[in-house]
Amino acid sequence: MSHTHTLSVLVENKPGVLTRVSALFTRRGFNIHSLAVGPTEREDISRITVIAEADGLAMEQVVKQLNKLVNVLKIVELDPATSVERELYLIKVRADDSNRTAVLQIVDLFRAHVVDVAPTSVVIETIGSESKIRALLTALQPYGVKEIVQSGTVAITRGPRSMTDQLKEK
Protein backbone atom coordinates (compact mmCIF):
# COMPACT_ATOMS: atom_id res chain seq x y z
CA MET A 1 0.00 0.00 0.00
CA SER A 2 1.25 3.42 -0.97
CA HIS A 3 1.69 6.24 1.56
CA THR A 4 3.51 9.53 1.86
CA HIS A 5 7.18 9.58 2.84
CA THR A 6 9.21 12.60 3.96
CA LEU A 7 12.91 12.27 3.23
CA SER A 8 15.54 14.63 4.55
CA VAL A 9 18.64 14.35 2.35
CA LEU A 10 21.94 16.00 3.19
CA VAL A 11 24.01 16.66 0.09
CA GLU A 12 27.18 18.46 -0.88
CA ASN A 13 26.30 22.05 -1.80
CA LYS A 14 27.34 21.74 -5.46
CA PRO A 15 25.67 22.48 -8.82
CA GLY A 16 23.64 19.64 -10.34
CA VAL A 17 23.04 17.66 -7.13
CA LEU A 18 19.33 18.55 -6.95
CA THR A 19 18.87 17.47 -10.57
CA ARG A 20 20.44 14.07 -9.91
CA VAL A 21 18.38 13.52 -6.75
CA SER A 22 15.04 14.49 -8.36
CA ALA A 23 15.88 12.43 -11.48
CA LEU A 24 15.98 9.27 -9.35
CA PHE A 25 12.35 9.86 -8.33
CA THR A 26 11.34 10.67 -11.90
CA ARG A 27 12.95 7.54 -13.35
CA ARG A 28 10.96 5.37 -10.92
CA GLY A 29 7.71 7.16 -11.80
CA PHE A 30 7.20 8.82 -8.41
CA ASN A 31 5.26 12.03 -8.19
CA ILE A 32 7.10 14.42 -5.89
CA HIS A 33 4.43 16.21 -3.81
CA SER A 34 6.89 18.71 -2.35
CA LEU A 35 10.53 19.58 -2.85
CA ALA A 36 12.50 22.15 -0.85
CA VAL A 37 16.23 22.74 -0.90
CA GLY A 38 18.54 25.17 0.83
CA PRO A 39 21.84 25.49 2.63
CA THR A 40 22.21 24.19 6.18
CA GLU A 41 24.15 25.53 9.15
CA ARG A 42 27.24 24.38 7.22
CA GLU A 43 27.76 26.28 3.96
CA ASP A 44 29.22 23.21 2.22
CA ILE A 45 26.05 21.14 2.88
CA SER A 46 22.49 21.59 1.60
CA ARG A 47 19.35 19.86 2.80
CA ILE A 48 16.77 18.57 0.34
CA THR A 49 13.35 17.77 1.81
CA VAL A 50 11.34 15.50 -0.50
CA ILE A 51 7.78 14.38 0.04
CA ALA A 52 6.66 11.60 -2.28
CA GLU A 53 4.06 8.87 -2.30
CA ALA A 54 5.18 5.26 -2.72
CA ASP A 55 4.89 1.87 -1.13
CA GLY A 56 7.54 1.03 1.44
CA LEU A 57 9.57 -1.29 -0.80
CA ALA A 58 9.72 1.19 -3.69
CA MET A 59 10.83 3.99 -1.35
CA GLU A 60 13.44 1.69 0.15
CA GLN A 61 14.87 1.13 -3.34
CA VAL A 62 15.01 4.88 -4.02
CA VAL A 63 16.82 5.46 -0.72
CA LYS A 64 19.38 2.78 -1.64
CA GLN A 65 19.92 4.41 -5.04
CA LEU A 66 20.19 7.87 -3.46
CA ASN A 67 22.84 6.57 -1.08
CA LYS A 68 24.92 5.52 -4.12
CA LEU A 69 25.07 9.08 -5.47
CA VAL A 70 28.50 10.52 -4.74
CA ASN A 71 27.22 13.90 -3.48
CA VAL A 72 24.64 12.43 -1.06
CA LEU A 73 25.94 12.48 2.52
CA LYS A 74 22.99 11.20 4.59
CA ILE A 75 19.32 10.31 4.17
CA VAL A 76 16.72 10.10 6.92
CA GLU A 77 13.04 9.28 6.52
CA LEU A 78 11.29 11.59 8.96
CA ASP A 79 8.53 10.23 11.15
CA PRO A 80 5.67 12.75 11.56
CA ALA A 81 5.48 11.88 15.28
CA THR A 82 9.11 12.89 15.90
CA SER A 83 9.54 15.77 13.45
CA VAL A 84 8.17 19.21 12.67
CA GLU A 85 6.94 20.00 9.14
CA ARG A 86 5.95 23.44 7.85
CA GLU A 87 4.95 25.11 4.59
CA LEU A 88 4.66 28.76 3.66
CA TYR A 89 1.57 29.90 1.75
CA LEU A 90 0.70 33.22 0.16
CA ILE A 91 -3.05 33.42 -0.44
CA LYS A 92 -4.78 36.18 -2.40
CA VAL A 93 -8.41 36.60 -1.30
CA ARG A 94 -11.17 38.86 -2.55
CA ALA A 95 -11.67 41.52 0.11
CA ASP A 96 -13.44 44.82 -0.34
CA ASP A 97 -15.17 47.23 2.04
CA SER A 98 -18.11 44.83 2.45
CA ASN A 99 -16.13 41.81 3.69
CA ARG A 100 -12.59 42.95 4.59
CA THR A 101 -13.31 42.93 8.36
CA ALA A 102 -14.57 39.33 8.22
CA VAL A 103 -11.50 38.21 6.23
CA LEU A 104 -9.18 39.96 8.70
CA GLN A 105 -10.91 38.19 11.62
CA ILE A 106 -10.18 34.82 9.97
CA VAL A 107 -6.57 35.88 9.41
CA ASP A 108 -6.23 36.73 13.12
CA LEU A 109 -7.96 33.53 14.21
CA PHE A 110 -5.40 31.44 12.29
CA ARG A 111 -2.45 33.62 13.40
CA ALA A 112 -1.72 34.45 9.78
CA HIS A 113 -0.57 37.86 8.49
CA VAL A 114 -1.77 40.28 5.85
CA VAL A 115 1.25 41.24 3.71
CA ASP A 116 -0.53 43.28 1.02
CA VAL A 117 -3.78 45.22 0.82
CA ALA A 118 -5.43 46.38 -2.41
CA PRO A 119 -8.90 47.89 -2.90
CA THR A 120 -10.44 44.52 -3.82
CA SER A 121 -8.08 41.94 -2.32
CA VAL A 122 -5.61 41.07 0.42
CA VAL A 123 -2.58 38.80 0.34
CA ILE A 124 -2.25 36.58 3.38
CA GLU A 125 0.94 34.88 4.54
CA THR A 126 0.66 31.78 6.68
CA ILE A 127 3.06 29.13 7.87
CA GLY A 128 1.92 25.89 9.37
CA SER A 129 1.06 22.26 9.13
CA GLU A 130 -0.98 20.88 6.26
CA SER A 131 -4.09 20.55 8.44
CA LYS A 132 -3.89 24.17 9.69
CA ILE A 133 -3.50 25.53 6.17
CA ARG A 134 -6.36 23.36 4.86
CA ALA A 135 -8.61 24.74 7.62
CA LEU A 136 -7.61 28.33 6.79
CA LEU A 137 -8.32 27.80 3.10
CA THR A 138 -11.73 26.31 3.94
CA ALA A 139 -12.56 29.35 6.09
CA LEU A 140 -11.48 31.76 3.32
CA GLN A 141 -13.22 29.90 0.48
CA PRO A 142 -16.59 31.74 0.80
CA TYR A 143 -14.83 35.08 0.21
CA GLY A 144 -13.13 33.93 -2.99
CA VAL A 145 -9.58 32.61 -3.01
CA LYS A 146 -8.08 34.17 -6.17
CA GLU A 147 -4.57 32.75 -6.06
CA ILE A 148 -2.37 30.45 -3.97
CA VAL A 149 1.41 30.15 -3.98
CA GLN A 150 3.15 27.70 -1.68
CA SER A 151 6.68 26.74 -0.80
CA GLY A 152 7.85 23.20 -0.50
CA THR A 153 7.60 21.57 2.90
CA VAL A 154 10.58 21.88 5.20
CA ALA A 155 11.00 19.44 8.06
CA ILE A 156 13.33 18.84 10.98
CA THR A 157 13.52 16.21 13.70
CA ARG A 158 12.52 17.10 17.25
CA GLY A 159 15.11 17.03 20.03
CA PRO A 160 18.73 18.08 20.38
CA ARG A 161 20.45 15.93 17.73
CA SER A 162 20.97 17.18 14.18
CA MET A 163 21.68 15.35 10.95
CA THR A 164 24.97 17.21 10.53
CA ASP A 165 26.02 16.13 14.05
CA GLN A 166 25.46 12.56 12.91
CA LEU A 167 27.80 13.14 9.96
CA LYS A 168 30.64 13.92 12.38
CA GLU A 169 30.04 10.58 14.16
CA LYS A 170 30.96 8.54 11.06
Short mmCIF file of N, CA, C and O in Angstrom, two decimals, residues 59-143:
data_model
loop_
_atom_site.label_atom_id
_atom_site.label_comp_id
_atom_site.label_asym_id
_atom_site.label_seq_id
_atom_site.Cartn_x
_atom_site.Cartn_y
_atom_site.Cartn_z
N MET A 59 10.08 2.89 -1.98
CA MET A 59 10.83 3.99 -1.35
C MET A 59 12.17 3.49 -0.84
O MET A 59 13.18 4.19 -0.93
N GLU A 60 12.19 2.29 -0.32
CA GLU A 60 13.44 1.69 0.15
C GLU A 60 14.45 1.59 -0.99
O GLU A 60 15.63 1.89 -0.80
N GLN A 61 13.98 1.22 -2.18
CA GLN A 61 14.87 1.13 -3.34
C GLN A 61 15.41 2.50 -3.74
O GLN A 61 16.58 2.64 -4.07
N VAL A 62 14.56 3.53 -3.70
CA VAL A 62 15.01 4.88 -4.02
C VAL A 62 16.07 5.34 -3.03
O VAL A 62 17.09 5.92 -3.40
N VAL A 63 15.85 5.07 -1.74
CA VAL A 63 16.82 5.46 -0.72
C VAL A 63 18.16 4.78 -0.98
O VAL A 63 19.22 5.40 -0.89
N LYS A 64 18.13 3.49 -1.34
CA LYS A 64 19.38 2.78 -1.64
C LYS A 64 20.09 3.40 -2.83
O LYS A 64 21.31 3.58 -2.82
N GLN A 65 19.32 3.77 -3.86
CA GLN A 65 19.92 4.41 -5.04
C GLN A 65 20.44 5.81 -4.71
O GLN A 65 21.50 6.21 -5.20
N LEU A 66 19.72 6.55 -3.88
CA LEU A 66 20.19 7.87 -3.46
C LEU A 66 21.51 7.77 -2.71
O LEU A 66 22.42 8.58 -2.91
N ASN A 67 21.61 6.76 -1.85
CA ASN A 67 22.84 6.57 -1.08
C ASN A 67 24.05 6.30 -1.97
O ASN A 67 25.18 6.53 -1.57
N LYS A 68 23.82 5.80 -3.19
CA LYS A 68 24.92 5.52 -4.12
C LYS A 68 25.42 6.77 -4.83
O LYS A 68 26.51 6.77 -5.39
N LEU A 69 24.63 7.84 -4.82
CA LEU A 69 25.07 9.08 -5.47
C LEU A 69 26.23 9.68 -4.68
O LEU A 69 26.17 9.81 -3.46
N VAL A 70 27.27 10.07 -5.38
CA VAL A 70 28.50 10.52 -4.74
C VAL A 70 28.30 11.76 -3.87
O VAL A 70 28.96 11.90 -2.83
N ASN A 71 27.40 12.66 -4.23
CA ASN A 71 27.22 13.90 -3.48
C ASN A 71 26.24 13.79 -2.32
O ASN A 71 26.06 14.75 -1.58
N VAL A 72 25.60 12.63 -2.15
CA VAL A 72 24.64 12.43 -1.06
C VAL A 72 25.41 12.00 0.19
O VAL A 72 26.17 11.03 0.17
N LEU A 73 25.22 12.74 1.28
CA LEU A 73 25.94 12.48 2.52
C LEU A 73 25.14 11.66 3.52
O LEU A 73 25.69 10.82 4.22
N LYS A 74 23.83 11.91 3.61
CA LYS A 74 22.99 11.20 4.59
C LYS A 74 21.54 11.34 4.19
O LYS A 74 21.12 12.39 3.70
N ILE A 75 20.75 10.30 4.45
CA ILE A 75 19.32 10.31 4.17
C ILE A 75 18.60 9.80 5.41
O ILE A 75 18.98 8.77 5.98
N VAL A 76 17.56 10.52 5.80
CA VAL A 76 16.72 10.10 6.92
C VAL A 76 15.27 10.22 6.49
O VAL A 76 14.88 11.25 5.94
N GLU A 77 14.48 9.16 6.71
CA GLU A 77 13.04 9.28 6.52
C GLU A 77 12.48 9.80 7.83
O GLU A 77 12.66 9.20 8.88
N LEU A 78 11.81 10.94 7.76
CA LEU A 78 11.29 11.59 8.96
C LEU A 78 9.93 11.02 9.34
O LEU A 78 9.06 10.88 8.48
N ASP A 79 9.78 10.72 10.60
CA ASP A 79 8.53 10.23 11.15
C ASP A 79 7.72 11.44 11.61
O ASP A 79 8.24 12.26 12.38
N PRO A 80 6.47 11.59 11.16
CA PRO A 80 5.67 12.75 11.56
C PRO A 80 5.55 12.91 13.08
O PRO A 80 5.44 14.02 13.58
N ALA A 81 5.62 11.81 13.82
CA ALA A 81 5.48 11.88 15.28
C ALA A 81 6.72 12.47 15.95
O ALA A 81 6.64 12.99 17.06
N THR A 82 7.87 12.41 15.28
CA THR A 82 9.11 12.89 15.90
C THR A 82 9.78 14.00 15.09
O THR A 82 10.98 14.23 15.21
N SER A 83 8.98 14.67 14.23
CA SER A 83 9.54 15.77 13.45
C SER A 83 8.52 16.90 13.34
O SER A 83 7.35 16.73 13.67
N VAL A 84 9.00 18.04 12.88
CA VAL A 84 8.17 19.21 12.67
C VAL A 84 8.21 19.52 11.18
O VAL A 84 9.30 19.63 10.61
N GLU A 85 7.03 19.66 10.56
CA GLU A 85 6.94 20.00 9.14
C GLU A 85 6.17 21.30 8.99
O GLU A 85 5.15 21.50 9.66
N ARG A 86 6.63 22.17 8.09
CA ARG A 86 5.95 23.44 7.85
C ARG A 86 6.02 23.81 6.37
O ARG A 86 6.99 23.47 5.68
N GLU A 87 4.99 24.53 5.92
CA GLU A 87 4.95 25.11 4.59
C GLU A 87 4.58 26.57 4.70
O GLU A 87 3.87 26.97 5.62
N LEU A 88 5.03 27.36 3.75
CA LEU A 88 4.66 28.76 3.66
C LEU A 88 3.67 28.92 2.51
O LEU A 88 3.90 28.38 1.42
N TYR A 89 2.58 29.61 2.77
CA TYR A 89 1.57 29.90 1.75
C TYR A 89 1.37 31.40 1.64
O TYR A 89 1.34 32.10 2.66
N LEU A 90 1.20 31.88 0.43
CA LEU A 90 0.70 33.22 0.16
C LEU A 90 -0.64 33.02 -0.53
O LEU A 90 -0.74 32.29 -1.52
N ILE A 91 -1.68 33.64 0.03
CA ILE A 91 -3.05 33.42 -0.44
C ILE A 91 -3.68 34.78 -0.76
O ILE A 91 -3.76 35.64 0.11
N LYS A 92 -4.09 34.95 -2.01
CA LYS A 92 -4.78 36.18 -2.40
C LYS A 92 -6.28 35.93 -2.33
O LYS A 92 -6.79 34.98 -2.93
N VAL A 93 -6.97 36.77 -1.56
CA VAL A 93 -8.41 36.60 -1.30
C VAL A 93 -9.14 37.87 -1.69
O VAL A 93 -8.65 38.98 -1.45
N ARG A 94 -10.32 37.71 -2.27
CA ARG A 94 -11.17 38.86 -2.55
C ARG A 94 -11.53 39.52 -1.21
O ARG A 94 -11.99 38.85 -0.29
N ALA A 95 -11.32 40.80 -1.11
CA ALA A 95 -11.67 41.52 0.11
C ALA A 95 -11.89 42.98 -0.25
O ALA A 95 -10.96 43.66 -0.69
N ASP A 96 -13.12 43.42 -0.10
CA ASP A 96 -13.44 44.82 -0.34
C ASP A 96 -14.06 45.39 0.93
O ASP A 96 -14.04 44.75 1.99
N ASP A 97 -14.62 46.59 0.85
CA ASP A 97 -15.17 47.23 2.04
C ASP A 97 -16.28 46.40 2.69
O ASP A 97 -16.46 46.45 3.90
N SER A 98 -16.97 45.58 1.90
CA SER A 98 -18.11 44.83 2.45
C SER A 98 -17.69 43.60 3.27
O SER A 98 -18.44 43.15 4.12
N ASN A 99 -16.49 43.05 2.99
CA ASN A 99 -16.13 41.81 3.69
C ASN A 99 -14.72 41.82 4.28
O ASN A 99 -14.29 40.83 4.87
N ARG A 100 -13.98 42.92 4.13
CA ARG A 100 -12.59 42.95 4.59
C ARG A 100 -12.47 42.64 6.09
O ARG A 100 -11.60 41.88 6.51
N THR A 101 -13.36 43.17 6.91
CA THR A 101 -13.31 42.93 8.36
C THR A 101 -13.45 41.44 8.67
O THR A 101 -12.71 40.89 9.49
N ALA A 102 -14.37 40.77 8.00
CA ALA A 102 -14.57 39.33 8.22
C ALA A 102 -13.32 38.54 7.81
O ALA A 102 -12.90 37.61 8.51
N VAL A 103 -12.73 38.89 6.68
CA VAL A 103 -11.50 38.21 6.23
C VAL A 103 -10.38 38.43 7.24
O VAL A 103 -9.67 37.48 7.60
N LEU A 104 -10.24 39.66 7.73
CA LEU A 104 -9.18 39.96 8.70
C LEU A 104 -9.39 39.20 10.02
O LEU A 104 -8.41 38.81 10.67
N GLN A 105 -10.64 38.98 10.41
CA GLN A 105 -10.91 38.19 11.62
C GLN A 105 -10.44 36.75 11.43
O GLN A 105 -9.88 36.15 12.35
N ILE A 106 -10.66 36.19 10.26
CA ILE A 106 -10.18 34.82 9.97
C ILE A 106 -8.66 34.78 10.01
O ILE A 106 -8.06 33.87 10.58
N VAL A 107 -8.03 35.79 9.40
CA VAL A 107 -6.57 35.88 9.41
C VAL A 107 -6.05 35.87 10.84
O VAL A 107 -5.13 35.11 11.18
N ASP A 108 -6.65 36.68 11.71
CA ASP A 108 -6.23 36.73 13.12
C ASP A 108 -6.47 35.40 13.82
O ASP A 108 -5.62 34.93 14.58
N LEU A 109 -7.61 34.80 13.58
CA LEU A 109 -7.96 33.53 14.21
C LEU A 109 -6.92 32.45 13.93
O LEU A 109 -6.57 31.65 14.79
N PHE A 110 -6.38 32.46 12.70
CA PHE A 110 -5.40 31.44 12.29
C PHE A 110 -3.95 31.91 12.50
O PHE A 110 -3.02 31.25 12.05
N ARG A 111 -3.79 33.05 13.15
CA ARG A 111 -2.45 33.62 13.40
C ARG A 111 -1.65 33.77 12.11
O ARG A 111 -0.44 33.54 12.06
N ALA A 112 -2.36 34.15 11.05
CA ALA A 112 -1.72 34.45 9.78
C ALA A 112 -1.45 35.95 9.72
O ALA A 112 -1.72 36.66 10.70
N HIS A 113 -0.92 36.45 8.62
CA HIS A 113 -0.57 37.86 8.49
C HIS A 113 -0.99 38.39 7.13
O HIS A 113 -0.83 37.71 6.13
N VAL A 114 -1.49 39.60 7.11
CA VAL A 114 -1.77 40.28 5.85
C VAL A 114 -0.48 40.96 5.42
O VAL A 114 0.11 41.73 6.18
N VAL A 115 -0.01 40.67 4.20
CA VAL A 115 1.25 41.24 3.71
C VAL A 115 1.03 42.22 2.56
O VAL A 115 1.97 42.89 2.14
N ASP A 116 -0.22 42.30 2.05
CA ASP A 116 -0.53 43.28 1.02
C ASP A 116 -2.02 43.55 1.04
O ASP A 116 -2.83 42.62 1.20
N VAL A 117 -2.37 44.82 0.87
CA VAL A 117 -3.78 45.22 0.82
C VAL A 117 -4.00 46.02 -0.45
O VAL A 117 -3.25 46.96 -0.73
N ALA A 118 -5.01 45.64 -1.22
CA ALA A 118 -5.43 46.38 -2.41
C ALA A 118 -6.91 46.69 -2.23
O ALA A 118 -7.57 46.12 -1.34
N PRO A 119 -7.48 47.55 -3.07
CA PRO A 119 -8.90 47.89 -2.90
C PRO A 119 -9.86 46.70 -2.94
O PRO A 119 -10.88 46.71 -2.27
N THR A 120 -9.51 45.65 -3.70
CA THR A 120 -10.44 44.52 -3.82
C THR A 120 -9.85 43.18 -3.38
O THR A 120 -10.45 42.13 -3.62
N SER A 121 -8.68 43.21 -2.75
CA SER A 121 -8.08 41.94 -2.32
C SER A 121 -7.07 42.18 -1.21
O SER A 121 -6.62 43.30 -0.97
N VAL A 122 -6.72 41.08 -0.54
CA VAL A 122 -5.61 41.07 0.42
C VAL A 122 -4.76 39.85 0.12
O VAL A 122 -5.25 38.84 -0.40
N VAL A 123 -3.48 39.95 0.43
CA VAL A 123 -2.58 38.80 0.34
C VAL A 123 -2.23 38.40 1.76
O VAL A 123 -1.79 39.23 2.56
N ILE A 124 -2.45 37.13 2.05
CA ILE A 124 -2.25 36.58 3.38
C ILE A 124 -1.03 35.65 3.35
O ILE A 124 -0.90 34.84 2.43
N GLU A 125 -0.20 35.78 4.37
CA GLU A 125 0.94 34.88 4.54
C GLU A 125 0.65 33.99 5.74
O GLU A 125 0.26 34.48 6.80
N THR A 126 0.83 32.70 5.55
CA THR A 126 0.66 31.78 6.68
C THR A 126 1.69 30.67 6.59
O THR A 126 2.11 30.26 5.50
N ILE A 127 2.11 30.23 7.75
CA ILE A 127 3.06 29.13 7.87
C ILE A 127 2.42 28.13 8.81
O ILE A 127 1.88 28.50 9.85
N GLY A 128 2.49 26.86 8.45
CA GLY A 128 1.92 25.89 9.37
C GLY A 128 1.90 24.49 8.81
O GLY A 128 2.46 24.20 7.76
N SER A 129 1.22 23.65 9.54
CA SER A 129 1.06 22.26 9.13
C SER A 129 0.01 22.19 8.04
O SER A 129 -0.79 23.11 7.83
N GLU A 130 -0.01 21.08 7.35
CA GLU A 130 -0.98 20.88 6.26
C GLU A 130 -2.41 21.02 6.76
O GLU A 130 -3.25 21.66 6.11
N SER A 131 -2.72 20.49 7.93
CA SER A 131 -4.09 20.55 8.44
C SER A 131 -4.50 21.99 8.79
O SER A 131 -5.63 22.39 8.53
N LYS A 132 -3.58 22.77 9.37
CA LYS A 132 -3.89 24.17 9.69
C LYS A 132 -4.17 24.96 8.42
O LYS A 132 -5.13 25.74 8.34
N ILE A 133 -3.34 24.77 7.41
CA ILE A 133 -3.50 25.53 6.17
C ILE A 133 -4.78 25.12 5.46
O ILE A 133 -5.51 25.96 4.92
N ARG A 134 -5.09 23.84 5.47
CA ARG A 134 -6.36 23.36 4.86
C ARG A 134 -7.55 24.02 5.54
O ARG A 134 -8.50 24.46 4.89
N ALA A 135 -7.51 24.11 6.87
CA ALA A 135 -8.61 24.74 7.62
C ALA A 135 -8.72 26.23 7.29
O ALA A 135 -9.83 26.75 7.12
N LEU A 136 -7.60 26.92 7.17
CA LEU A 136 -7.61 28.33 6.79
C LEU A 136 -8.21 28.51 5.40
O LEU A 136 -9.06 29.38 5.19
N LEU A 137 -7.79 27.70 4.46
CA LEU A 137 -8.32 27.80 3.10
C LEU A 137 -9.83 27.54 3.07
O LEU A 137 -10.56 28.21 2.35
N THR A 138 -10.28 26.59 3.86
CA THR A 138 -11.73 26.31 3.94
C THR A 138 -12.47 27.52 4.49
O THR A 138 -13.54 27.89 3.97
N ALA A 139 -11.92 28.17 5.49
CA ALA A 139 -12.56 29.35 6.09
C ALA A 139 -12.58 30.53 5.11
O ALA A 139 -13.52 31.34 5.12
N LEU A 140 -11.56 30.64 4.27
CA LEU A 140 -11.48 31.76 3.32
C LEU A 140 -12.27 31.52 2.03
O LEU A 140 -12.58 32.47 1.31
N GLN A 141 -12.57 30.27 1.76
CA GLN A 141 -13.22 29.90 0.48
C GLN A 141 -14.48 30.73 0.17
O GLN A 141 -14.64 31.18 -0.95
N PRO A 142 -15.38 30.98 1.12
CA PRO A 142 -16.59 31.74 0.80
C PRO A 142 -16.32 33.17 0.31
O PRO A 142 -17.15 33.75 -0.38
N TYR A 143 -15.15 33.71 0.61
CA TYR A 143 -14.83 35.08 0.21
C TYR A 143 -14.20 35.14 -1.18
O TYR A 143 -14.11 36.20 -1.77
#
